[in-house]
Amino acid sequence: MDHRLLEIIACPVCHGKLSYDKENLELICKLDRLAFPVRDGIPVLLENEARTLPTEENQ
C-alpha cells in the first residue's frame, strides 16, 4: 500500500485515519472498529463491505 495514499484517504464513516494491515490486506479504522478490504490493490471503502473488528483485534 502506498504510504502517500494512506495519508490522504479517510474512513468513510467517521473520516478518521486508517492504518494498513498488510497481513490481512485491510485498512483499519480503530475508532469505528472496522476493517475495509483491499482488493487487487484497490481499497474498498464501502461501509457495507467492511467487517467489524472484535474488541481484542482493535489495537
Short mmCIF file of N, CA and C in Angstrom, two decimals:
data_model
loop_
_atom_site.label_atom_id
_atom_site.label_comp_id
_atom_site.label_asym_id
_atom_site.label_seq_id
_atom_site.Cartn_x
_atom_site.Cartn_y
_atom_site.Cartn_z
N MET A 1 0.86 -1.18 0.00
CA MET A 1 0.00 0.00 0.00
C MET A 1 0.90 1.23 0.00
N ASP A 2 0.59 2.15 -0.86
CA ASP A 2 1.35 3.39 -0.98
C ASP A 2 1.11 4.26 0.25
N HIS A 3 2.19 4.64 0.92
CA HIS A 3 2.08 5.46 2.14
C HIS A 3 1.48 6.84 1.85
N ARG A 4 1.69 7.34 0.65
CA ARG A 4 1.10 8.64 0.29
C ARG A 4 -0.42 8.53 0.24
N LEU A 5 -0.92 7.39 -0.24
CA LEU A 5 -2.36 7.17 -0.28
C LEU A 5 -2.93 7.12 1.13
N LEU A 6 -2.23 6.44 2.03
CA LEU A 6 -2.70 6.35 3.42
C LEU A 6 -2.79 7.71 4.09
N GLU A 7 -1.98 8.65 3.65
CA GLU A 7 -2.02 9.99 4.23
C GLU A 7 -3.25 10.78 3.83
N ILE A 8 -3.85 10.44 2.68
CA ILE A 8 -4.96 11.26 2.19
C ILE A 8 -6.33 10.60 2.29
N ILE A 9 -6.38 9.26 2.37
CA ILE A 9 -7.69 8.62 2.48
C ILE A 9 -8.14 8.58 3.93
N ALA A 10 -9.43 8.49 4.11
CA ALA A 10 -10.01 8.50 5.47
C ALA A 10 -11.15 7.50 5.54
N CYS A 11 -11.49 7.16 6.73
CA CYS A 11 -12.62 6.27 6.97
C CYS A 11 -13.89 6.93 6.43
N PRO A 12 -14.68 6.22 5.65
CA PRO A 12 -15.91 6.82 5.10
C PRO A 12 -17.00 7.02 6.16
N VAL A 13 -16.84 6.41 7.32
CA VAL A 13 -17.84 6.52 8.38
C VAL A 13 -17.56 7.72 9.27
N CYS A 14 -16.34 7.78 9.83
CA CYS A 14 -16.02 8.84 10.80
C CYS A 14 -15.01 9.85 10.27
N HIS A 15 -14.48 9.61 9.08
CA HIS A 15 -13.48 10.47 8.45
C HIS A 15 -12.16 10.48 9.22
N GLY A 16 -11.95 9.45 10.03
CA GLY A 16 -10.71 9.31 10.79
C GLY A 16 -9.62 8.64 9.97
N LYS A 17 -8.44 8.55 10.57
CA LYS A 17 -7.27 7.98 9.93
C LYS A 17 -7.40 6.46 9.84
N LEU A 18 -6.91 5.92 8.73
CA LEU A 18 -6.90 4.48 8.51
C LEU A 18 -5.46 3.97 8.57
N SER A 19 -5.29 2.77 9.07
CA SER A 19 -3.98 2.13 9.05
C SER A 19 -4.08 0.86 8.21
N TYR A 20 -2.94 0.46 7.65
CA TYR A 20 -2.93 -0.68 6.74
C TYR A 20 -2.48 -1.94 7.47
N ASP A 21 -3.26 -2.99 7.35
CA ASP A 21 -2.93 -4.30 7.89
C ASP A 21 -2.46 -5.15 6.71
N LYS A 22 -1.15 -5.24 6.56
CA LYS A 22 -0.56 -5.92 5.41
C LYS A 22 -0.88 -7.42 5.41
N GLU A 23 -0.92 -8.02 6.59
CA GLU A 23 -1.18 -9.46 6.71
C GLU A 23 -2.56 -9.83 6.18
N ASN A 24 -3.57 -9.02 6.52
CA ASN A 24 -4.95 -9.31 6.13
C ASN A 24 -5.43 -8.51 4.92
N LEU A 25 -4.56 -7.66 4.37
CA LEU A 25 -4.92 -6.81 3.23
C LEU A 25 -6.18 -6.01 3.52
N GLU A 26 -6.12 -5.25 4.63
CA GLU A 26 -7.26 -4.43 5.05
C GLU A 26 -6.79 -3.07 5.53
N LEU A 27 -7.68 -2.11 5.40
CA LEU A 27 -7.49 -0.80 6.01
C LEU A 27 -8.32 -0.77 7.27
N ILE A 28 -7.71 -0.40 8.38
CA ILE A 28 -8.34 -0.48 9.69
C ILE A 28 -8.68 0.91 10.21
N CYS A 29 -9.94 1.07 10.65
CA CYS A 29 -10.35 2.26 11.38
C CYS A 29 -10.48 1.85 12.85
N LYS A 30 -9.57 2.33 13.66
CA LYS A 30 -9.58 1.96 15.08
C LYS A 30 -10.74 2.60 15.83
N LEU A 31 -11.18 3.76 15.40
CA LEU A 31 -12.28 4.45 16.10
C LEU A 31 -13.61 3.71 15.93
N ASP A 32 -13.88 3.25 14.72
CA ASP A 32 -15.14 2.56 14.44
C ASP A 32 -15.03 1.04 14.54
N ARG A 33 -13.80 0.54 14.73
CA ARG A 33 -13.54 -0.91 14.77
C ARG A 33 -14.03 -1.59 13.50
N LEU A 34 -13.63 -1.00 12.35
CA LEU A 34 -13.99 -1.54 11.05
C LEU A 34 -12.74 -1.86 10.25
N ALA A 35 -12.82 -2.92 9.45
CA ALA A 35 -11.73 -3.31 8.57
C ALA A 35 -12.26 -3.30 7.13
N PHE A 36 -11.69 -2.44 6.31
CA PHE A 36 -12.10 -2.32 4.92
C PHE A 36 -11.15 -3.14 4.05
N PRO A 37 -11.67 -3.97 3.16
CA PRO A 37 -10.80 -4.83 2.34
C PRO A 37 -10.04 -4.02 1.29
N VAL A 38 -8.89 -4.57 0.91
CA VAL A 38 -8.12 -4.05 -0.22
C VAL A 38 -8.09 -5.18 -1.24
N ARG A 39 -8.73 -4.96 -2.37
CA ARG A 39 -8.83 -5.99 -3.41
C ARG A 39 -8.06 -5.57 -4.65
N ASP A 40 -7.15 -6.40 -5.07
CA ASP A 40 -6.30 -6.11 -6.24
C ASP A 40 -5.61 -4.76 -6.10
N GLY A 41 -5.21 -4.43 -4.86
CA GLY A 41 -4.52 -3.17 -4.60
C GLY A 41 -5.42 -1.96 -4.50
N ILE A 42 -6.73 -2.16 -4.56
CA ILE A 42 -7.69 -1.05 -4.51
C ILE A 42 -8.49 -1.11 -3.22
N PRO A 43 -8.42 -0.05 -2.39
CA PRO A 43 -9.21 -0.03 -1.16
C PRO A 43 -10.71 0.04 -1.46
N VAL A 44 -11.47 -0.83 -0.81
CA VAL A 44 -12.93 -0.83 -0.96
C VAL A 44 -13.49 -0.14 0.28
N LEU A 45 -13.73 1.16 0.16
CA LEU A 45 -14.14 1.97 1.30
C LEU A 45 -15.65 2.14 1.35
N LEU A 46 -16.34 1.01 1.38
CA LEU A 46 -17.79 0.99 1.49
C LEU A 46 -18.15 0.37 2.83
N GLU A 47 -19.00 1.05 3.58
CA GLU A 47 -19.36 0.58 4.91
C GLU A 47 -19.95 -0.82 4.88
N ASN A 48 -20.74 -1.14 3.88
CA ASN A 48 -21.36 -2.46 3.82
C ASN A 48 -20.37 -3.56 3.42
N GLU A 49 -19.18 -3.21 2.96
CA GLU A 49 -18.14 -4.18 2.63
C GLU A 49 -17.17 -4.40 3.80
N ALA A 50 -17.23 -3.55 4.80
CA ALA A 50 -16.31 -3.63 5.93
C ALA A 50 -16.76 -4.70 6.91
N ARG A 51 -15.79 -5.26 7.60
CA ARG A 51 -16.13 -6.19 8.67
C ARG A 51 -15.86 -5.50 10.00
N THR A 52 -16.65 -5.86 10.99
CA THR A 52 -16.49 -5.30 12.33
C THR A 52 -15.39 -6.07 13.06
N LEU A 53 -14.48 -5.34 13.66
CA LEU A 53 -13.39 -5.96 14.40
C LEU A 53 -13.82 -6.29 15.81
N PRO A 54 -13.43 -7.47 16.29
CA PRO A 54 -13.67 -7.77 17.70
C PRO A 54 -12.84 -6.84 18.58
N THR A 55 -13.23 -6.64 19.78
CA THR A 55 -12.54 -5.72 20.68
C THR A 55 -11.07 -6.08 20.83
N GLU A 56 -10.72 -7.35 20.96
CA GLU A 56 -9.33 -7.74 21.16
C GLU A 56 -8.48 -7.53 19.92
N GLU A 57 -9.09 -7.46 18.73
CA GLU A 57 -8.33 -7.23 17.50
C GLU A 57 -8.09 -5.73 17.29
N ASN A 58 -8.84 -4.90 17.95
CA ASN A 58 -8.73 -3.45 17.83
C ASN A 58 -7.57 -2.97 18.69
N GLN A 59 -6.41 -2.80 18.07
CA GLN A 59 -5.20 -2.45 18.82
C GLN A 59 -4.98 -0.97 18.86
#
